[in-house]
JSON list of C-alpha atoms in Angstrom, two decimals:
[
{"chain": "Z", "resi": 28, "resn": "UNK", "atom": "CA", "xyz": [-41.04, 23.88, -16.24]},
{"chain": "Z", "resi": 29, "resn": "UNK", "atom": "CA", "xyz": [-43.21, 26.31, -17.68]},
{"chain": "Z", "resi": 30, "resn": "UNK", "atom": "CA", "xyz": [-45.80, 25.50, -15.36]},
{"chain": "Z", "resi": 31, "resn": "UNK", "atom": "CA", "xyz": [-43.72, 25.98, -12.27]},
{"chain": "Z", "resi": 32, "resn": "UNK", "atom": "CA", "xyz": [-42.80, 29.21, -13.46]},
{"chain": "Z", "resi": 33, "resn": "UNK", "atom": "CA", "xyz": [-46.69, 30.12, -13.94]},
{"chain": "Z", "resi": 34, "resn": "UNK", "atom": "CA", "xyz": [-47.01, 29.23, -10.25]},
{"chain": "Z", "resi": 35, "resn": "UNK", "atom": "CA", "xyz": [-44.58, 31.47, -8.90]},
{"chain": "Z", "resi": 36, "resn": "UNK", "atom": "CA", "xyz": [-45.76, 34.07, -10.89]},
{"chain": "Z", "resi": 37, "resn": "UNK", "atom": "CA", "xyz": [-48.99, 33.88, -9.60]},
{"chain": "Z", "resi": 38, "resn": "UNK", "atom": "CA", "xyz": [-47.35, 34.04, -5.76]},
{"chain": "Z", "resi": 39, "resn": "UNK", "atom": "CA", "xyz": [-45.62, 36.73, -6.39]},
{"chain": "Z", "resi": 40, "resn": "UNK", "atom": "CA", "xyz": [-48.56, 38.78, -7.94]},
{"chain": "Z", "resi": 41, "resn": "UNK", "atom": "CA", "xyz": [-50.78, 37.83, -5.01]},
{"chain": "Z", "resi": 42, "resn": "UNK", "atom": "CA", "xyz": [-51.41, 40.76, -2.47]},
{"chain": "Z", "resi": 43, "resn": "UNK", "atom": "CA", "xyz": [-51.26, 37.61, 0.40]},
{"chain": "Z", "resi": 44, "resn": "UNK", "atom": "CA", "xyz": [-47.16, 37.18, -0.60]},
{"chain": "Z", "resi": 45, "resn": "UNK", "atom": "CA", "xyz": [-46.06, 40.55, 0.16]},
{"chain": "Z", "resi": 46, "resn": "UNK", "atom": "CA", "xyz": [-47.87, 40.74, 3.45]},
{"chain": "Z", "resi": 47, "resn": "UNK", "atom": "CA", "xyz": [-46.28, 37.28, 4.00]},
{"chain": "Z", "resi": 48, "resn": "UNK", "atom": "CA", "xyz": [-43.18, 38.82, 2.67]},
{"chain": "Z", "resi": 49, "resn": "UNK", "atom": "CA", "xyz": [-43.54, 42.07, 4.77]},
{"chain": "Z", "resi": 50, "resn": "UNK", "atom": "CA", "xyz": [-44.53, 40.04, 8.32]},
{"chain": "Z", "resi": 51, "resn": "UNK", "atom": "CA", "xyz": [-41.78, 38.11, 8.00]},
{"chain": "Z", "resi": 52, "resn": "UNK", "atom": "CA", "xyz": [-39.13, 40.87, 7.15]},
{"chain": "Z", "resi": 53, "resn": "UNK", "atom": "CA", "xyz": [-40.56, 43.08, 9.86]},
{"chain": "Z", "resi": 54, "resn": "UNK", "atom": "CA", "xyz": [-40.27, 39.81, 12.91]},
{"chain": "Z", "resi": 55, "resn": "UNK", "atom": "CA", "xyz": [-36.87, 38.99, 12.05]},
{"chain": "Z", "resi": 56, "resn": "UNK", "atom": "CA", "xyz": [-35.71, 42.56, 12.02]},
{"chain": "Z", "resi": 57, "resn": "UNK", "atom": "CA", "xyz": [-37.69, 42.91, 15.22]},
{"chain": "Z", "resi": 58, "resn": "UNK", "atom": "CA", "xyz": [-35.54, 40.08, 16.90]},
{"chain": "Z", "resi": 59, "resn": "UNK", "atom": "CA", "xyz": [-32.48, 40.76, 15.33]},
{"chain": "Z", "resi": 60, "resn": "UNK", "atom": "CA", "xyz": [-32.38, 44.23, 16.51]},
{"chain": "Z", "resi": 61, "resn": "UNK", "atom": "CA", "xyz": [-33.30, 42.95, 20.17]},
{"chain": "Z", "resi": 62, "resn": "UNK", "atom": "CA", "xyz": [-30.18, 39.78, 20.14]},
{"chain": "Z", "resi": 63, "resn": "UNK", "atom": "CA", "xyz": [-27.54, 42.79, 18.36]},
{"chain": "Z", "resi": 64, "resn": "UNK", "atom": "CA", "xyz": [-29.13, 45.91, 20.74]},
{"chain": "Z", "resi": 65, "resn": "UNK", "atom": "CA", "xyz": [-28.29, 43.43, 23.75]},
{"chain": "Z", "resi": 66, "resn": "UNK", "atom": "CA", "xyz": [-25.12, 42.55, 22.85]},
{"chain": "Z", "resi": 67, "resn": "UNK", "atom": "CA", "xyz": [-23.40, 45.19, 21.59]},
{"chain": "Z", "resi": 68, "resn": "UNK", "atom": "CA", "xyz": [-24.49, 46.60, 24.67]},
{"chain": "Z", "resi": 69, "resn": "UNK", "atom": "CA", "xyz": [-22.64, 44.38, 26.97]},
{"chain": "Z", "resi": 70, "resn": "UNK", "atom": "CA", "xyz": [-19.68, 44.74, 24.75]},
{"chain": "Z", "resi": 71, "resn": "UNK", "atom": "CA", "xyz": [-20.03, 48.60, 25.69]},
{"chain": "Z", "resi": 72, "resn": "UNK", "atom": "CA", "xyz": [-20.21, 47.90, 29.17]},
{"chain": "Z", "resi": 73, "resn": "UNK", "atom": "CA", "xyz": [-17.35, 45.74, 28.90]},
{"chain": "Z", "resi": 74, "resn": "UNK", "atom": "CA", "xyz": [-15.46, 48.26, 26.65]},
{"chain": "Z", "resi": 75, "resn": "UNK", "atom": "CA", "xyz": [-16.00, 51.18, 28.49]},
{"chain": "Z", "resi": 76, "resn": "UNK", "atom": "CA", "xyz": [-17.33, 50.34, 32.04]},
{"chain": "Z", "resi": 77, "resn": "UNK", "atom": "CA", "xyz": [-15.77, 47.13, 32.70]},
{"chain": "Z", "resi": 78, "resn": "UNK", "atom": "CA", "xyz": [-15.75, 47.77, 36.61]},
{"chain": "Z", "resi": 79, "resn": "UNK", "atom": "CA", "xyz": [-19.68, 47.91, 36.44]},
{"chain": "Z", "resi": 80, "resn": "UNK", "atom": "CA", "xyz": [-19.31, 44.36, 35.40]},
{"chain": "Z", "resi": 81, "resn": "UNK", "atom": "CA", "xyz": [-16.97, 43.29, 37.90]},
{"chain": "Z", "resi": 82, "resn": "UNK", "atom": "CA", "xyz": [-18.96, 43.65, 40.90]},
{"chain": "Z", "resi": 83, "resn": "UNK", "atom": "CA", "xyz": [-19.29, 40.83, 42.68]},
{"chain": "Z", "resi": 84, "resn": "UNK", "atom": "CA", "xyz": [-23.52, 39.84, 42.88]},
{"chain": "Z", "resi": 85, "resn": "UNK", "atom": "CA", "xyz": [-23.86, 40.04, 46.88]},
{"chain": "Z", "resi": 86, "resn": "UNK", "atom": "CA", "xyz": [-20.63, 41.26, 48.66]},
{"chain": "Z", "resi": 87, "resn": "UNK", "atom": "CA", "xyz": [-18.11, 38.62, 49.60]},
{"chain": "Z", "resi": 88, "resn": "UNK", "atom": "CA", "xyz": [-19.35, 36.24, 46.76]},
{"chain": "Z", "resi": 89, "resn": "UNK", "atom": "CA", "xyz": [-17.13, 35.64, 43.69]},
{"chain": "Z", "resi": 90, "resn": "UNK", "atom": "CA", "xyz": [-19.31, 35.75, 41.02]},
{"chain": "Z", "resi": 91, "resn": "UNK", "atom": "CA", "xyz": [-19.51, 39.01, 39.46]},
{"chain": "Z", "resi": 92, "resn": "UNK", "atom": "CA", "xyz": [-22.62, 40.37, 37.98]},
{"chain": "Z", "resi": 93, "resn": "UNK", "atom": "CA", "xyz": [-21.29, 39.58, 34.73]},
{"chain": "Z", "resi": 94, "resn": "UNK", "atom": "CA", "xyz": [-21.87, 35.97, 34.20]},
{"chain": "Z", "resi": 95, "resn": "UNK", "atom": "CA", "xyz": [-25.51, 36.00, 34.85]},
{"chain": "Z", "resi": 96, "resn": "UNK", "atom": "CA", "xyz": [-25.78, 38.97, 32.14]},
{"chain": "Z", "resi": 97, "resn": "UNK", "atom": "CA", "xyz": [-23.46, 37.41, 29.41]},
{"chain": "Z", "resi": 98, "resn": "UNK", "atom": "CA", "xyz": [-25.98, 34.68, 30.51]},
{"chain": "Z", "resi": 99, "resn": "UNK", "atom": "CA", "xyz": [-28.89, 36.06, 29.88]},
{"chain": "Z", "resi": 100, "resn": "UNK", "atom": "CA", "xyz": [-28.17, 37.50, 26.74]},
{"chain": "Z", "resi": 101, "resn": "UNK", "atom": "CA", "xyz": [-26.54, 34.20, 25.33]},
{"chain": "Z", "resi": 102, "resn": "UNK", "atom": "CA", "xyz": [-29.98, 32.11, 26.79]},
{"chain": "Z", "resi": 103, "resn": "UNK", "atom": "CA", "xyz": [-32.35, 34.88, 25.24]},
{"chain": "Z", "resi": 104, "resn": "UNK", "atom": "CA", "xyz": [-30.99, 34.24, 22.14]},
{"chain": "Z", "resi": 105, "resn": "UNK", "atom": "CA", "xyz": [-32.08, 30.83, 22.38]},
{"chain": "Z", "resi": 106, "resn": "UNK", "atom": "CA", "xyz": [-35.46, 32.02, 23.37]},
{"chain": "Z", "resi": 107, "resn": "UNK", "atom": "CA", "xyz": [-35.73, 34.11, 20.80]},
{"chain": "Z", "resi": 108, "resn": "UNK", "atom": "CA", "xyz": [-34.82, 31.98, 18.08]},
{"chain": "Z", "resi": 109, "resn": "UNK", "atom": "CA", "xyz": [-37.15, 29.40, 19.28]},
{"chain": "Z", "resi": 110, "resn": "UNK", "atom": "CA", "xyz": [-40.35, 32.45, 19.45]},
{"chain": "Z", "resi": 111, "resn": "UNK", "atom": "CA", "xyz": [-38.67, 32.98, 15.76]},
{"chain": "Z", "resi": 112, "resn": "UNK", "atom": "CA", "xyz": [-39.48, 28.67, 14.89]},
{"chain": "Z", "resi": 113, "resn": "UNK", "atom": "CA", "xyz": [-42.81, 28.69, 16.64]},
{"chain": "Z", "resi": 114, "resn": "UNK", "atom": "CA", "xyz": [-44.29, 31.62, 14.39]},
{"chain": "Z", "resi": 115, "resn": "UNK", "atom": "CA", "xyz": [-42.46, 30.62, 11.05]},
{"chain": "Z", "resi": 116, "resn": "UNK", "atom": "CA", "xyz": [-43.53, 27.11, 11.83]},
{"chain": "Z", "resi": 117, "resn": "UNK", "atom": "CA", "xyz": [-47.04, 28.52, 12.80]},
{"chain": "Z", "resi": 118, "resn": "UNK", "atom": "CA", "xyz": [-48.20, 31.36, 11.19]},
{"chain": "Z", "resi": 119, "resn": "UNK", "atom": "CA", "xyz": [-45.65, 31.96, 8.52]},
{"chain": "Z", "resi": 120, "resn": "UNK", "atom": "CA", "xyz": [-46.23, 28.04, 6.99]},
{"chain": "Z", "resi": 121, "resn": "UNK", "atom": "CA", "xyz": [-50.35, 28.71, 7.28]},
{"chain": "Z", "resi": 122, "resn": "UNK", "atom": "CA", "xyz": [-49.86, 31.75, 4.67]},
{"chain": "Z", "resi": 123, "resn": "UNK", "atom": "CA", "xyz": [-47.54, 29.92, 2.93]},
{"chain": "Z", "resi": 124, "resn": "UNK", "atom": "CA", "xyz": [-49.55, 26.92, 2.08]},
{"chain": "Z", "resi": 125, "resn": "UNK", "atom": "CA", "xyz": [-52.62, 29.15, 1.67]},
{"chain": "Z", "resi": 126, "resn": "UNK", "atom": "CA", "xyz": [-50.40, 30.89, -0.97]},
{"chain": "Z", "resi": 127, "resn": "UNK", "atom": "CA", "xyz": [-49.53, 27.94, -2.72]},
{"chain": "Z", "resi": 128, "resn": "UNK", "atom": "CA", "xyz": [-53.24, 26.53, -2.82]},
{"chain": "Z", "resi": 129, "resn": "UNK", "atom": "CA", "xyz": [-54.34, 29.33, -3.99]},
{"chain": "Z", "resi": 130, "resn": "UNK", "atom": "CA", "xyz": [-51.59, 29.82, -6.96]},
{"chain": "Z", "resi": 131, "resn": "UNK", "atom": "CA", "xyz": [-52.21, 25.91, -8.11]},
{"chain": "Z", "resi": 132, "resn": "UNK", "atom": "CA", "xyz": [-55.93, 26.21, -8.30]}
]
C-alpha cells in the first residue's frame, strides 16, 4: 500500500501529469462547449424562431429544414465523441503509460 501511494505521488509531482491533466481538461471543454453551443442553439431557434424551422427544405416537400438540423447536431455528437475516443485512446493513453513508467522506475 505504501508503495502505491509512493507511485502516485511521484505522478502527481511530475511536470508530464499536469500537461496530461491540462490537454485533457482543455479537449473536453473544447467539445463540450461545441455539442452544448449547438444545441442550445437549436433550442433557441425552436424557442424563439420556430417558423425558421418549419420551412419546408425545397418548396412543396414535407420535410422541414428541421430534421436534417436536429440531425446533424444529434450525429455530430456521435462524431465528436468518437474524435474524443480516438485521442484519449491515442494520445492521452501514450502520456499516460509514459507517466506510469516513468513513476515505477
Amino acid at each position: 500500500m505504501q508503495q502505491d501511494a509512493t507511485i502516485y505521488k511521484r505522478i502527481r509531482q511530475n511536470p508530464s501529469f499536469a500537461e496530461l491533466a491540462r490537454k485533457r481538461r482543455h479537449f473536453s471543454l473544447t467539445l463540450t462547449t461545441v455539442v452544448l453551443a449547438s444545441y442550445y442553439a437549436l433550442m433557441m431557434t425552436v424557442a424563439f424562431g420556430p417558423d425558421q424551422l418549419r420551412r419546408p427544405i425545397v418548396d412543396g416537400w414535407t420535410l422541414t429544414i428541421g430534421i436534417p438540423i436536429g440531425a446533424a447536431i444529434i450525429i455530430g455528437g456521435w462524431l465528436l465523441t468518437g474524435l474524443f475516443v480516438s485521442r484519449a485512446n491515442g494520445e492521452f493513453d501514450q502520456l499516460n503509460e509514459q507517466l506510469v513508467r516513468e513513476a515505477t522506475k
